[in-house]
Coordinates of C-alpha atoms and ligand atoms in Angstrom, one line a residue:
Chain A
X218 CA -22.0 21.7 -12.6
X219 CA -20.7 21.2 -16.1
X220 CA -21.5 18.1 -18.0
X221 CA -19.3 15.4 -18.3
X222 CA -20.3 13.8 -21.2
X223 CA -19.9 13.2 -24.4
X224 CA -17.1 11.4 -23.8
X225 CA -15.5 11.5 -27.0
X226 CA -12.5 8.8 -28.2
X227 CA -11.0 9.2 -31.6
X228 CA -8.0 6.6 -32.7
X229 CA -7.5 5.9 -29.0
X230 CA -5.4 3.2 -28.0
X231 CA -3.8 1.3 -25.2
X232 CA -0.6 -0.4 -26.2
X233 CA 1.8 -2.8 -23.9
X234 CA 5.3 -3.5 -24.6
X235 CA 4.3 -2.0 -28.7
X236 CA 1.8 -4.4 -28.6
X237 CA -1.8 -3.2 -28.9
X238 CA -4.4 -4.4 -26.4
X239 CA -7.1 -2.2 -27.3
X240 CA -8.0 -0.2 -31.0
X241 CA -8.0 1.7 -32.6
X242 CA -11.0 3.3 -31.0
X243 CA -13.6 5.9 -32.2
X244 CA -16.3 5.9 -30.1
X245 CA -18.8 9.1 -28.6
X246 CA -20.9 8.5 -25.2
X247 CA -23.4 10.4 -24.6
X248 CA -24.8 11.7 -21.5
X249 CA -27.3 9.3 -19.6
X250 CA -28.3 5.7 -19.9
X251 CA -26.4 2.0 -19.4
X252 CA -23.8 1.4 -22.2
X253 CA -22.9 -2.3 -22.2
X254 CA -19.7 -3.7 -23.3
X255 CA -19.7 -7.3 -24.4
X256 CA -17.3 -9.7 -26.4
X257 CA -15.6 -12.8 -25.7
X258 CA -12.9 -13.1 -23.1
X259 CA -9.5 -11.0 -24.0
X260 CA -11.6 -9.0 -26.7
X261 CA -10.4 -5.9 -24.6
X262 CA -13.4 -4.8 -22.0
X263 CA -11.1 -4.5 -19.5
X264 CA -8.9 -2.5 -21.0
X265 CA -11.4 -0.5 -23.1
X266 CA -13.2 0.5 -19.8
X267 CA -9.7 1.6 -17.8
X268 CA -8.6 3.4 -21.3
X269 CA -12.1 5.2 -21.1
X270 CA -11.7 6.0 -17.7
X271 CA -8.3 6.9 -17.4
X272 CA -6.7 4.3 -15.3
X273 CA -4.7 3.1 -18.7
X274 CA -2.5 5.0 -20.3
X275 CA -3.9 6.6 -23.7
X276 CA -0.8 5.7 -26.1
X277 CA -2.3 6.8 -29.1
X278 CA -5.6 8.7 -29.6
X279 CA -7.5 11.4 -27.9
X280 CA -9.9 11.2 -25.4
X281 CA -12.1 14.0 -24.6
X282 CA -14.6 15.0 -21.8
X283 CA -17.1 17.6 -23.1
X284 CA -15.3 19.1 -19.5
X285 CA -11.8 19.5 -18.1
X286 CA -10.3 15.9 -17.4
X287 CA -9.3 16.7 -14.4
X288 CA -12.6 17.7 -13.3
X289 CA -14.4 15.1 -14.9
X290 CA -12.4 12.4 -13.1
X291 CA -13.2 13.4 -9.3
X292 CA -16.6 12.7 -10.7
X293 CA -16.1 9.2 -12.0
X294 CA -16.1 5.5 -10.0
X295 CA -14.6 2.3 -11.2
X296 CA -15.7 -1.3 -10.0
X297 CA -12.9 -3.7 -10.7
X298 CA -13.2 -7.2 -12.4
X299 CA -11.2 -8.5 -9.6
X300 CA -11.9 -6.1 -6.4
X301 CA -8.9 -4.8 -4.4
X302 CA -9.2 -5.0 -0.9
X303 CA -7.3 -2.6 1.3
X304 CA -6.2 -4.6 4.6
X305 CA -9.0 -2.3 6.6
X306 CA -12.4 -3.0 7.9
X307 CA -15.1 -3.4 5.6
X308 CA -16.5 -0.1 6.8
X309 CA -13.2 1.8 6.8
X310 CA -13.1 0.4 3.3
X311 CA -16.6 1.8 2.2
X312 CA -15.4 4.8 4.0
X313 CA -12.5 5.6 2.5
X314 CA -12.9 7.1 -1.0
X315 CA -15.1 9.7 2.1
X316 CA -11.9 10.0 3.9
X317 CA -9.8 10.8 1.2
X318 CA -12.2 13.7 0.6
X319 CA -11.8 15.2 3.9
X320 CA -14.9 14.4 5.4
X321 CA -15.0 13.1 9.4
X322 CA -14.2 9.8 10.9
X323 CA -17.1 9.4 12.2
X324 CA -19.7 11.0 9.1
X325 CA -18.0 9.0 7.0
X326 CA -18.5 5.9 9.2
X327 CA -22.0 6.7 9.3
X328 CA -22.1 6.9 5.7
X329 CA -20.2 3.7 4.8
X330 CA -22.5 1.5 7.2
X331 CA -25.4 2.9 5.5
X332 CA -23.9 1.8 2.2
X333 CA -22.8 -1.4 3.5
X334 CA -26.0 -2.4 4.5
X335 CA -27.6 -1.5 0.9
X336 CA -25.5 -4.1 -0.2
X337 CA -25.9 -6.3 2.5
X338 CA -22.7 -6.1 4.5
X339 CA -24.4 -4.5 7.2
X340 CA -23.7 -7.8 9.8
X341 CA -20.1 -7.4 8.9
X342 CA -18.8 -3.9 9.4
X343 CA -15.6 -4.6 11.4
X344 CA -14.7 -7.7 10.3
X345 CA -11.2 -7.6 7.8
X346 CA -12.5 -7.1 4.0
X347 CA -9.4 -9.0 2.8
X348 CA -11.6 -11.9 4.6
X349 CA -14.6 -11.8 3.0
X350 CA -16.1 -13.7 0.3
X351 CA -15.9 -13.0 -4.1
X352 CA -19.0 -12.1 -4.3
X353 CA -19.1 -9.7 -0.6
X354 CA -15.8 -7.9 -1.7
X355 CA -17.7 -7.0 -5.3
X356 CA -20.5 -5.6 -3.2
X357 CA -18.0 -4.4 -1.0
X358 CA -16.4 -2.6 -4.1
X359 CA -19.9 -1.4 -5.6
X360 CA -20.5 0.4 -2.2
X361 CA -16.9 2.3 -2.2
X362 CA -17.8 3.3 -5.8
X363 CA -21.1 4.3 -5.2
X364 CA -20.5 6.6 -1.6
X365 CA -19.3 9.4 -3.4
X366 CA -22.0 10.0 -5.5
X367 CA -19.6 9.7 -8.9
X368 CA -21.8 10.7 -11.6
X369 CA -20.6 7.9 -14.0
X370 CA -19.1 4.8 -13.0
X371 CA -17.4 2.1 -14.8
X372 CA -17.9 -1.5 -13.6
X373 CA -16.2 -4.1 -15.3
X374 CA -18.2 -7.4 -15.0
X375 CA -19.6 -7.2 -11.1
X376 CA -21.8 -9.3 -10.9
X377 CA -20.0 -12.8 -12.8
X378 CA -18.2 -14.3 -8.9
X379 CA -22.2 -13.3 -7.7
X380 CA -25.0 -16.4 -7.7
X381 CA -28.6 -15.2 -8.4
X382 CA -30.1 -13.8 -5.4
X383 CA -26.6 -11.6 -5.3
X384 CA -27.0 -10.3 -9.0
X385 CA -30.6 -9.6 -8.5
X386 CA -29.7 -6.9 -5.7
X387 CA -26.4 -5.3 -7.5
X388 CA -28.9 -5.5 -10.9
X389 CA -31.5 -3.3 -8.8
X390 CA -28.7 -1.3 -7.5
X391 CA -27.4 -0.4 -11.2
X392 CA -31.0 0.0 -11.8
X393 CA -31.7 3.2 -8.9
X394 CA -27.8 4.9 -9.9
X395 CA -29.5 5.0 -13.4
X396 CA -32.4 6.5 -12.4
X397 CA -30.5 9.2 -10.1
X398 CA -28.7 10.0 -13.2
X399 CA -25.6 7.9 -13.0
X400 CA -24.2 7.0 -16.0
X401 CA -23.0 3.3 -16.1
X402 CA -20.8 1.9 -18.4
X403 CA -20.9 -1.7 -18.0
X404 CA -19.3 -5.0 -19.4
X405 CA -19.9 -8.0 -19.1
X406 CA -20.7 -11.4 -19.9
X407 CA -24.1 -12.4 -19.1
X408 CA -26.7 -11.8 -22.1
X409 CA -29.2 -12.0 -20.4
X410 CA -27.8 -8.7 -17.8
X411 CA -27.1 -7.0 -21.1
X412 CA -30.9 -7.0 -22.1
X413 CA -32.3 -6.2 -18.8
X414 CA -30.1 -3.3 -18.3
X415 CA -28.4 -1.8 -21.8
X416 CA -29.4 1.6 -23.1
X417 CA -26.5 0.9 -25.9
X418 CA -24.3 -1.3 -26.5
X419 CA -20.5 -2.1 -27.4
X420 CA -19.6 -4.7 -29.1
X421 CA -15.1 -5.5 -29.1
X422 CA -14.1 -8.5 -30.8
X423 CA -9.8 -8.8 -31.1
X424 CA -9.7 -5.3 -29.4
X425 CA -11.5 -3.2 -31.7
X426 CA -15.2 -2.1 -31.7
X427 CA -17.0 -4.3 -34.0
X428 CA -20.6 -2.7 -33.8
X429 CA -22.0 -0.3 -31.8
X430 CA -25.6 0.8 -31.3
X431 CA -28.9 0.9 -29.5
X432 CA -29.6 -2.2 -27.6
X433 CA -32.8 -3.2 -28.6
X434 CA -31.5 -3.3 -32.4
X435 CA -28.6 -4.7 -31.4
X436 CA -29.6 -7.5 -29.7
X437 CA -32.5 -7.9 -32.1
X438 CA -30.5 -8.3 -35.3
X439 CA -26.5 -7.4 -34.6
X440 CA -24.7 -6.3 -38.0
X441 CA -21.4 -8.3 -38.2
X442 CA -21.0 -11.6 -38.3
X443 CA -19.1 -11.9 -34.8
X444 CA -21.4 -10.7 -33.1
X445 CA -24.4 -12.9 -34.6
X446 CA -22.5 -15.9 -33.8
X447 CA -21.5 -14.2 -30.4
X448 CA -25.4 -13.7 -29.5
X449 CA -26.2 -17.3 -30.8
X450 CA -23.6 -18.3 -28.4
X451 CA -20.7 -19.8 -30.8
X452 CA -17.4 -20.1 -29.8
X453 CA -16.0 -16.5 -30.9
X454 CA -12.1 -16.3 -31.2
Chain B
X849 CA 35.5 -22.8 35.0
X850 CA 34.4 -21.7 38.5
X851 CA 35.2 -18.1 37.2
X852 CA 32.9 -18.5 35.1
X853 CA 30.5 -19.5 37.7
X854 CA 31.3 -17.4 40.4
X855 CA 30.8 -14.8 37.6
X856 CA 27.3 -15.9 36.3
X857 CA 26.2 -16.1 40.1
X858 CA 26.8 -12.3 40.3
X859 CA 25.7 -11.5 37.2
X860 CA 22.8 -12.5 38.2
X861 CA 22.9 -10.8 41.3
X862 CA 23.3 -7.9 39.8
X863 CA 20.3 -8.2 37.6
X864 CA 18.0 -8.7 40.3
X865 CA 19.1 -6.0 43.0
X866 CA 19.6 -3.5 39.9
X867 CA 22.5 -2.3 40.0
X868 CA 22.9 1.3 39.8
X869 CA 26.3 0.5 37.4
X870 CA 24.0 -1.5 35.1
X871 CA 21.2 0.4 35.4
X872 CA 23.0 3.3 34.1
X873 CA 24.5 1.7 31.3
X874 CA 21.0 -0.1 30.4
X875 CA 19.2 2.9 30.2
X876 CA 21.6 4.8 27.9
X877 CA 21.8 2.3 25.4
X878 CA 18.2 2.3 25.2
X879 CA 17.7 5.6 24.9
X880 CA 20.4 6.1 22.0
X881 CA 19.0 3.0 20.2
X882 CA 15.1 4.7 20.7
X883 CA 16.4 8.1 19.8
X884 CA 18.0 7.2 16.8
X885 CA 15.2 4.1 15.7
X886 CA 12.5 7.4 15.9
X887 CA 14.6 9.7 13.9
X888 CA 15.7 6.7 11.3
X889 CA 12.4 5.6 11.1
X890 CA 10.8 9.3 10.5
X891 CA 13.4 9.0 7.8
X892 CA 13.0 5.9 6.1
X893 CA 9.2 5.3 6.1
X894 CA 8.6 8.2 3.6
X895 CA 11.6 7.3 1.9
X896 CA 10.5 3.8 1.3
X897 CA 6.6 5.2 0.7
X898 CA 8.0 7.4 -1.8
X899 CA 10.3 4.6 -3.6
X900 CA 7.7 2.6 -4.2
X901 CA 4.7 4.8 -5.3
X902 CA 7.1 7.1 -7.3
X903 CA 8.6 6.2 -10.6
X904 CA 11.3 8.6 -10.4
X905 CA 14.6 8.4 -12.6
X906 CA 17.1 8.0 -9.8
X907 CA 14.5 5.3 -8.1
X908 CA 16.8 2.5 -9.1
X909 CA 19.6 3.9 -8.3
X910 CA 18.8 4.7 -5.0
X911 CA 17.7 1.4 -3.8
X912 CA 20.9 0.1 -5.3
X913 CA 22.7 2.7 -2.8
X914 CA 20.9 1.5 -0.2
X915 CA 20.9 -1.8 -0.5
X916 CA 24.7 -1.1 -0.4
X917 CA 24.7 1.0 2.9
X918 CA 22.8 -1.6 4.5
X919 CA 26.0 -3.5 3.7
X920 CA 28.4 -0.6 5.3
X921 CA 30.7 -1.8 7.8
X922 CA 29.6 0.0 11.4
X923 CA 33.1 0.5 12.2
X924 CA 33.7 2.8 8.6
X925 CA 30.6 4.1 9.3
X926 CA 31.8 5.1 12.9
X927 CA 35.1 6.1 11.2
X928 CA 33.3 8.6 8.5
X929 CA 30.9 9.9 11.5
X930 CA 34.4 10.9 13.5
X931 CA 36.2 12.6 11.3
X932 CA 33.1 14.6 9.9
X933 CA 32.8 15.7 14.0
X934 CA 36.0 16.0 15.2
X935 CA 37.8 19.5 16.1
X936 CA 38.9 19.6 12.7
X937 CA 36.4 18.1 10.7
X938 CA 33.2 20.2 9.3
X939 CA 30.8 19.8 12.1
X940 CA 33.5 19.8 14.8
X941 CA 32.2 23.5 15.8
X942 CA 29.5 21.5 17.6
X943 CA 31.9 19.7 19.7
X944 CA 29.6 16.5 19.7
X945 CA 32.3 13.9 19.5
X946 CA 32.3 11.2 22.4
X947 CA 28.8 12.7 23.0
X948 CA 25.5 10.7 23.0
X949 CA 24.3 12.9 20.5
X950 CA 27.7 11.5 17.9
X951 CA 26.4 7.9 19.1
X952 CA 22.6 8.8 17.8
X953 CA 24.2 10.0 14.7
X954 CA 26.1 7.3 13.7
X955 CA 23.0 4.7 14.6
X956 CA 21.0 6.8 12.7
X957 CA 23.5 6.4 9.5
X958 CA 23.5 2.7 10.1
X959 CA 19.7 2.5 10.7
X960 CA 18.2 3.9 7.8
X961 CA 19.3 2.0 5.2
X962 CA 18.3 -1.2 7.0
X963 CA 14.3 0.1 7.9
X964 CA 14.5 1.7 4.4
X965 CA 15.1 -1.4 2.7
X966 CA 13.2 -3.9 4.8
X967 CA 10.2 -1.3 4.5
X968 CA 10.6 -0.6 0.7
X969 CA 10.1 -4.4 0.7
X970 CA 6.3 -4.5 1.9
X971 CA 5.4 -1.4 0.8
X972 CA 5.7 -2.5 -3.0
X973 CA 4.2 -5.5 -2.5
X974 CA 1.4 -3.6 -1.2
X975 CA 1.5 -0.9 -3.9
X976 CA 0.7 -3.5 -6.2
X977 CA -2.1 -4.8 -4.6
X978 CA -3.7 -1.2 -4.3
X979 CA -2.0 0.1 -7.3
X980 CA -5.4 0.0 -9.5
X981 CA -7.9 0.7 -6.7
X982 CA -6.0 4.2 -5.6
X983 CA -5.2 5.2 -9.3
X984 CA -8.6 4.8 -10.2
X985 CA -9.8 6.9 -7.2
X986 CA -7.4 10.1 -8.3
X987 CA -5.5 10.0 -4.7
X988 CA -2.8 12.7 -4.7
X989 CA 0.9 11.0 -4.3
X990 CA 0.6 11.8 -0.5
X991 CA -2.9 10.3 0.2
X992 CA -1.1 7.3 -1.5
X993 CA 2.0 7.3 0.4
X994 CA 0.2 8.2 3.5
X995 CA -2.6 5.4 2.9
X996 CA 0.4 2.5 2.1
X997 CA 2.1 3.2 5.5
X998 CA -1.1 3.3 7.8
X999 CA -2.3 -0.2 6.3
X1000 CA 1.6 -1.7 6.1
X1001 CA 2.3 -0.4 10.1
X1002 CA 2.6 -3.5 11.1
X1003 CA 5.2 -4.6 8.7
X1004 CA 6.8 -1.1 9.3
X1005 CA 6.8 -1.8 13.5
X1006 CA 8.5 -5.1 12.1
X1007 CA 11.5 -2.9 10.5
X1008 CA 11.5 -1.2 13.1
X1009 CA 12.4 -4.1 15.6
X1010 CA 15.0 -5.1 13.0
X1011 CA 16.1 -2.0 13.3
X1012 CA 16.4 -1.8 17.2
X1013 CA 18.0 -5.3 17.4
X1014 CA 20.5 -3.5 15.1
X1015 CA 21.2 -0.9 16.8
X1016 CA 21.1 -1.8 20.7
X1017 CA 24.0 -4.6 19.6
X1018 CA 25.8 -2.6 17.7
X1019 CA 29.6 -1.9 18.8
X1020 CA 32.3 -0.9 16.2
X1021 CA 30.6 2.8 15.1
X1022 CA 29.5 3.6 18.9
X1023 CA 33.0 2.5 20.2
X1024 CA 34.7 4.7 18.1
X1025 CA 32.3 8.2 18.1
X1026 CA 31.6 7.8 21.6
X1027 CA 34.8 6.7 22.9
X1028 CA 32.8 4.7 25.8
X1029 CA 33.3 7.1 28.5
X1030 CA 32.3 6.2 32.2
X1031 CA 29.2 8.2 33.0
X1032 CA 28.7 9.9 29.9
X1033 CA 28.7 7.5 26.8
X1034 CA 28.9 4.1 28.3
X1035 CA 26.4 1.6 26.8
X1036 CA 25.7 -1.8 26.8
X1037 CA 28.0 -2.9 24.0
X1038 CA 30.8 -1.2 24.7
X1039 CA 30.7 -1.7 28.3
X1040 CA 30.7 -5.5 27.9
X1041 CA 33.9 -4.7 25.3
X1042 CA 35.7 -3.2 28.2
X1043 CA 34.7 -5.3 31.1
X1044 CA 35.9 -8.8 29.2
X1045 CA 39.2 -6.8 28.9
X1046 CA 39.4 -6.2 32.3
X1047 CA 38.3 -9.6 33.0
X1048 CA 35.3 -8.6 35.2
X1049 CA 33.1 -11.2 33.8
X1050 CA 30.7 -10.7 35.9
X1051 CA 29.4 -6.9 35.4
X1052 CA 30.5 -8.4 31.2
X1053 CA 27.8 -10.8 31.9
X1054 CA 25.4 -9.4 33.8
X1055 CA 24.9 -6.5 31.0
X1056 CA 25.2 -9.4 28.3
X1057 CA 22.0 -10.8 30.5
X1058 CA 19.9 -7.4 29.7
X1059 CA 21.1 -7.4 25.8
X1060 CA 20.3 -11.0 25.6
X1061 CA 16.5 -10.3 27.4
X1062 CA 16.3 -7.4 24.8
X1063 CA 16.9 -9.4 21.5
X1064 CA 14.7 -11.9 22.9
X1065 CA 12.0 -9.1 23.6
X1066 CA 12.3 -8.2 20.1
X1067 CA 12.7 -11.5 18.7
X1068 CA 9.3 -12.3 20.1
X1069 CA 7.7 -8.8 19.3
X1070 CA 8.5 -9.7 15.8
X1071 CA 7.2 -13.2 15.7
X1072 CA 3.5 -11.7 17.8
X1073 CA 3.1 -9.2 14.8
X1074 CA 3.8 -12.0 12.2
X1075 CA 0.8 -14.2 13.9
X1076 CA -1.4 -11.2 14.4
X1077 CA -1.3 -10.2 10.5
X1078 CA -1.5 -13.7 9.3
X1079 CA -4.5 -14.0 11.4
X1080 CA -6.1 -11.0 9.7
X1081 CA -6.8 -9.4 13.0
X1082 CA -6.6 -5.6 13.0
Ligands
ATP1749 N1 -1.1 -5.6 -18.6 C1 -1.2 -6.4 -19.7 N2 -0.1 -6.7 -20.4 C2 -0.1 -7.4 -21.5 N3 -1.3 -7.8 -22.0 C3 -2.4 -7.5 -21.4 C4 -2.4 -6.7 -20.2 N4 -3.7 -6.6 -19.9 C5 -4.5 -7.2 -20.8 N5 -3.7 -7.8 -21.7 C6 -4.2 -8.5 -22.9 O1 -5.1 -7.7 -23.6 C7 -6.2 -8.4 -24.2 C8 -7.5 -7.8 -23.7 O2 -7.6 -8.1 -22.3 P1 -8.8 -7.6 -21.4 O3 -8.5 -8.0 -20.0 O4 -9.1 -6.2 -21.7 O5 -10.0 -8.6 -22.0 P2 -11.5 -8.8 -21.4 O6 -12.3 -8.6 -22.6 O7 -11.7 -7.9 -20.2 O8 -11.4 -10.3 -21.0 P3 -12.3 -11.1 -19.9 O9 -13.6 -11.3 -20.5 O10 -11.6 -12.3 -19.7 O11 -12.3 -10.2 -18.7 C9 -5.9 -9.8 -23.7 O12 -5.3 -10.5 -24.8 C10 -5.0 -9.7 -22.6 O13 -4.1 -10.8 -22.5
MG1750 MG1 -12.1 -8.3 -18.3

């Protein structure tokens, strides 16, 4: 298999109606480890992650994969902010990134309880998804990511519908895809999931990167001013 | 007024003992109607899949047209079918005027730009739903049109009853391409057209009876599939 990463941005944006959302970026990932995207709300995570990952149009920019794109995106998982629920079983839903690969109703089935029981949907296997709970469709949606074994996945803020017990177990989740070699790119909110988890981190304010670097300096002694005030936890615009 | 009732006594008669004249005619008009609801419905469910996962430049522009069909008179519709079959017209080699086969053809025309529309309708709002979640998983514009109508079938099955209901009541085109011979391409419709004439109100109204009990069946068809989705059940 040929590496993936780095993933290498250079002047890449995502622009809506001529506006621009996010950049201009210049940014290289390199292979393993937890990068962590933080910044205040509408600084652009969202965006930054679906422009990284491809779901968002690159309008300006390039984008490169140290492999073919193509290739390097049937390796690749993506955890929405706000999960999407297909009107299926929660086990057909597990099982369907499976299905869509070709492999048997009832391996994949196998498969997807499996999953759904690492993320403790394992009572609920035939009940509707679109019925479920925030915080059961984002493990829901961590599962559906996860089954096919992507070997990086982008997961924008799963954990912020979940209460404590709930982030604990998608925390130790994140925790074993790291150590198999997954490489997570991560935002989100919580500080304090940031420190437990970052390798590096990203720092957007207004749509740009402010500061990047390793985590430990970063959240140690952050460069710029936003971000200081951001870690102190001032009000950042 | 005792016509009337003398006429509604029989028709009811005629109901129960299953008349061989009714059953006939019953059982033709359904199996036009089904024939051409299968082969309008093969049609538009990819059409509509494809209109609404596909950004295509003539996308617009052909929901407009069919939008606009939906709005075709049957009777033009059953006009256009006739000449295009008869003797002299471009398919007349077939010789498939006043068959059921013209009949299926012209429902067909009439059909597809209802189901299509009706469809199109729920499969876009559920593209958007899915829109992100199948983008991000790199399906192939099949796998997405394939995925859309398997989770949407029961809006789809609704179309389709719309489309039935259409269909089995429809007169003007069927009169016209299928010339309502005895035997041959007598239906439901058109039999009740002829029979009023002739003042037999009572075969009029006993096959009115069966059309009425079939837009009722559909009618509540429709409204069991509307309950079973809003209850989430699968
Ligand atoms: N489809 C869109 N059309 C127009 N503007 C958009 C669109 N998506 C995002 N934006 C804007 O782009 C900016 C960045 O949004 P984004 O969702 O990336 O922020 P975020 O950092 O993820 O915020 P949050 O912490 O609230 O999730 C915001 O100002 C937002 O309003
Ligand atoms: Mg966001």
């Amino acid at each position: 298999m040929s590496d993936l990463f780095p993933l290498c941005a250079r002047g890449a944006e995502t622009r809506r109606r001529g506006r621009v959302l996010v950049g201009p970026v210049d940014l290289t990932l390199e292979a393993g480890g937890v990068t962590v995207v933080i910044g205040p709300n509408g600084s652009g995570k969202t965006t930054l992650l679906r422009l990284l990952h491809g779901t968002a149009r690159l309008s300006a920019g390039t984008l490169d994969w140290a492999c073919d794109t193509e290739e390097a995106r049937k390796h690749l998982g993506f955890v929405f902010q706000r999960p999407v629920m297909l009107r299926r079983s929660v086990v057909q839903n597990i099982a369907y990134p499976l299905r869509l690969r070709g492999v048997g109703r009832a391996k994949a089935r196998g498969q997807a309880a499996e999953w759904a029981a690492r993320v403790g949907l394992g009572q609920m296997l035939d009940r509707p998804a679109t019925g479920l709970s925030g915080g059961e469709m984002q493990k829901l949606a961590l599962a559906r990511a996860f089954i096919t074994a992507p070997r990086a996945v982008f997961l924008d803020e799963p954990t912020a519908a979940l209460d404590g017990a709930a982030t604990r177990e998608i925390e130790a989740l994140m925790q074993e895809a790291k150590e198999d070699g997954v490489r997570l790119i991560l935002a989100t909110h919580d500080m304090g999931q940031a420190r437990r988890l970052a390798d590096d981190v990203v720092f957007l304010h207004q749509g740009r990167v402010a500061e990047t670097g390793p985590a430990e300096a970063f959240l140690a002694g952050p460069e710029t001013a936003a971000a200081q005030a951001f870690l102190r936890g001032d009000i950042v615009e | 007024m005792t016509d009337l009732w003398a006429g509604l006594a029989q028709a009811f008669w005629l109901v129960v003992t299953l008349d061989p004249d009714l059953m006939e005619i019953t059982l033709r008009s359904l199996r036009v109607t089904l024939t051409a609801l299968v082969i309008a419905s093969a049609i538009a469910f990819p059409l509509a899949a494809l209109l609404a996962v596909k950004r295509f430049r003539a996308r617009r522009f052909t929901i407009a047209v069919l939008n606009a069909l939906m709005g075709l008179p049957p009777v033009v519709v059953g006009l256009i079918v006739y000449i295009l079959l008869s003797r002299s017209g471009p398919f007349g080699v077939f010789g498939l005027l006043f068959t059921p086969s013209a009949m299926i053809i012209a429902q067909v025309i009439i059909l597809v730009p209802l189901i299509a529309s009706v469809a199109h309708q729920s499969l876009r709002d559920l593209w958007s739903e899915y829109h992100d979640l199948l983008i991000s998983m790199n399906v192939t514009r099949w796998q997405k049109m394939q995925t859309l109508l398997w989770d949407a079938r029961r809006a789809l099955l609704t179309a389709a009853l719309a489309g039935f209901g259409r269909g089995i009541g429809e007169v003007g085109a069927i009169m016209i391409v299928g010339g309502n011979i005895d035997h041959a391409t007598r239906v439901l419709t058109t039999a009740i057209a002829l029979e009023t004439g002739r003042g037999d109100f009572a075969l009029a109204l006993g096959l009115g009876f069966v059309l009425i009990a079939l837009a009722l069946a559909v009618n509540l068809g429709t409204h069991w599939l509307g309950r079973t989705e809003r209850e989430g059940r699968w």
